[in-house]
Protein backbone atom coordinates (compact mmCIF):
# COMPACT_ATOMS: atom_id res chain seq x y z
CA LEU A 1 14.23 105.55 -8.22
CA SER A 2 16.87 107.32 -5.89
CA TYR A 3 20.35 108.19 -7.07
CA PHE A 4 21.61 105.33 -4.72
CA ASP A 5 19.29 102.76 -6.21
CA GLU A 6 20.19 103.83 -9.84
CA TRP A 7 23.66 103.56 -8.97
CA LYS A 8 23.41 100.14 -7.38
CA GLU A 9 21.32 98.77 -10.15
CA SER A 10 24.06 99.93 -12.63
CA PHE A 11 27.26 99.10 -10.49
CA THR A 12 26.20 96.09 -8.56
CA PRO A 13 26.54 93.41 -11.50
CA LYS A 14 29.88 94.99 -12.66
CA MET A 15 31.12 95.00 -9.04
CA LEU A 16 30.20 91.39 -8.35
CA LYS A 17 31.57 90.17 -11.71
CA SER A 18 34.95 91.68 -10.79
CA PHE A 19 34.98 90.03 -7.37
CA GLN A 20 33.94 87.00 -8.88
CA LEU A 21 36.80 86.92 -11.49
CA ALA A 22 39.37 87.97 -8.95
CA ALA A 23 38.25 85.02 -6.77
CA GLU A 24 38.48 82.64 -9.79
CA LYS A 25 41.74 83.92 -11.13
CA GLU A 26 43.30 83.74 -7.82
CA PRO A 27 41.69 80.62 -6.15
CA ASP A 28 44.30 80.67 -3.41
CA SER A 29 43.38 83.96 -2.08
CA ILE A 30 41.18 84.09 0.91
CA ASP A 31 40.77 87.96 0.59
CA TYR A 32 39.13 87.83 -2.71
CA CYS A 33 36.90 84.92 -1.70
CA ILE A 34 35.77 86.84 1.45
CA GLU A 35 35.17 90.20 -0.70
CA TYR A 36 33.22 88.27 -3.40
CA GLY A 37 30.96 86.50 -0.83
CA TYR A 38 30.39 89.48 1.32
CA ASN A 39 29.70 91.88 -1.28
CA TYR A 40 27.52 89.36 -2.88
CA ALA A 41 25.58 89.07 0.47
CA TYR A 42 25.29 92.91 0.88
CA TYR A 43 24.51 93.88 -2.61
CA GLU A 44 22.75 91.06 -4.10
CA ASN A 45 21.46 88.13 -1.85
CA SER A 46 22.46 87.41 1.59
CA ILE A 47 21.82 83.64 1.35
CA LYS A 48 23.71 83.44 -1.64
CA GLY A 49 26.54 85.39 -0.02
CA ILE A 50 26.55 83.27 2.90
CA GLU A 51 27.04 80.19 0.84
CA ILE A 52 29.95 81.81 -0.93
CA LEU A 53 31.41 82.63 2.72
CA GLU A 54 30.86 79.28 4.01
CA GLU A 55 32.70 77.89 1.11
CA CYS A 56 35.71 80.18 1.79
CA LYS A 57 35.36 78.93 5.49
CA SER A 58 35.80 75.27 4.46
CA LYS A 59 38.40 76.00 1.77
CA PHE A 60 40.85 78.32 4.02
CA THR A 61 41.70 78.53 7.63
CA PRO A 62 39.18 81.06 9.02
CA ASN A 63 40.44 84.43 9.92
CA TYR A 64 39.01 87.31 12.17
CA ARG A 65 37.64 89.11 8.98
CA LEU A 66 36.08 86.22 7.43
CA LEU A 67 34.23 85.10 10.70
CA SER A 68 33.02 88.76 11.34
CA TYR A 69 31.76 89.11 7.62
CA LEU A 70 29.91 85.82 8.06
CA GLY A 71 28.15 87.20 11.07
CA ASP A 72 27.32 90.31 9.20
CA SER A 73 25.95 88.41 6.25
CA TYR A 74 23.81 86.17 8.81
CA LEU A 75 22.59 89.15 10.20
CA LEU A 76 21.56 90.62 6.68
CA ALA A 77 19.70 87.36 6.33
CA GLY A 78 17.95 87.70 9.74
CA LYS A 79 19.53 84.79 11.13
CA TYR A 80 20.44 86.21 14.56
CA GLU A 81 21.77 83.42 16.48
CA LYS A 82 24.16 82.38 13.57
CA ALA A 83 25.43 85.89 13.28
CA ARG A 84 25.82 86.26 17.12
CA ASP A 85 27.80 83.07 16.97
CA TYR A 86 30.13 83.94 14.33
CA HIS A 87 30.74 87.41 15.78
CA LEU A 88 31.36 85.97 19.21
CA GLU A 89 33.79 83.50 17.61
CA ALA A 90 35.59 86.30 15.91
CA GLU A 91 35.82 88.50 19.11
CA ASN A 92 36.77 85.70 21.78
CA GLY A 93 38.73 83.37 19.80
CA GLU A 94 42.61 83.58 20.91
CA ALA A 95 43.58 82.70 17.43
CA TYR A 96 42.09 86.01 16.03
CA THR A 97 43.40 88.44 18.55
CA ALA A 98 46.36 89.58 16.27
CA GLN A 99 44.18 89.62 13.18
CA LYS A 100 41.73 92.27 14.50
CA GLU A 101 41.75 95.37 12.30
CA GLN A 102 40.29 98.53 14.41
CA HIS A 103 37.53 99.36 11.78
CA ILE A 104 36.42 95.52 11.42
CA SER A 105 36.76 94.98 15.22
CA ILE A 106 34.30 98.26 15.86
CA GLN A 107 31.86 96.84 13.10
CA ASN A 108 31.90 93.48 14.62
CA ALA A 109 31.03 94.75 17.98
CA TYR A 110 28.25 96.77 16.50
CA SER A 111 26.95 93.79 14.56
CA LEU A 112 27.08 91.80 17.71
CA GLY A 113 25.07 94.38 19.74
CA ARG A 114 22.61 94.21 17.11
CA ALA A 115 22.26 90.62 16.92
CA ASN A 116 21.82 90.40 20.72
CA LEU A 117 19.26 92.96 20.74
CA GLN A 118 17.36 90.97 18.00
CA LEU A 119 17.60 87.95 20.29
CA GLY A 120 16.10 89.86 22.98
CA ASP A 121 19.42 90.13 25.26
CA LYS A 122 19.23 93.72 25.80
CA ILE A 123 22.19 93.76 28.31
CA GLU A 124 24.56 92.19 26.03
CA GLY A 125 23.29 94.33 23.27
CA ILE A 126 24.05 97.55 24.77
CA LYS A 127 27.47 96.23 26.14
CA TYR A 128 28.70 95.58 22.49
CA LEU A 129 26.75 98.81 21.22
CA ASP A 130 28.89 100.47 23.95
CA ILE A 131 32.25 98.98 22.78
CA ALA A 132 31.26 99.98 19.19
CA CYS A 133 30.46 103.67 20.20
CA ASN A 134 33.81 103.77 22.23
CA GLY A 135 32.76 106.82 24.10
CA GLY A 136 31.82 108.78 20.81
CA GLN A 137 34.91 107.92 18.95
CA GLY A 138 33.63 104.81 17.19
CA LEU A 139 30.85 104.07 14.86
CA LEU A 140 28.39 107.00 14.94
CA GLN A 141 25.32 104.59 14.29
CA ALA A 142 26.64 102.66 17.19
CA CYS A 143 26.31 105.59 19.48
CA SER A 144 22.84 106.61 18.35
CA ARG A 145 21.42 102.98 18.80
CA LEU A 146 23.12 102.91 22.11
CA GLU A 147 21.28 106.22 23.19
CA LYS A 148 18.00 104.98 21.83
CA GLU A 149 18.41 101.63 23.75
CA LYS A 150 19.27 103.20 27.19
CA GLU A 151 15.97 105.15 26.86
């Protein structure tokens, strides 16, 4: 196993348990709910993480971060249309404009670009990768992918 794999195997259960306990002890916290679901999706099981995030969505008024993380989780699960829908809802919803955080917004654009490419929409994919790359000032992986897609 690589160092990362060993770290992940030893750290993931503790981290997820911490997020789970935080969400249980603070059931009125959308932030703990989101972090638990997203980290579960990313480090353990995307489908179970999506279920947790969908529960958050039904329990709380959705915000930009929840929708973006739901989109990322669906992307991890290979459910590209659902991923695109959530990312677009976060990006285009007027209610979420004031909630955008720079790093999450850039990640959202990158994920939206990836989802569009997976769905065969190269024009929209490149458009959102370009937003995420931000002229070389954004995500490095978005810039790399953008160059690859433009070839």
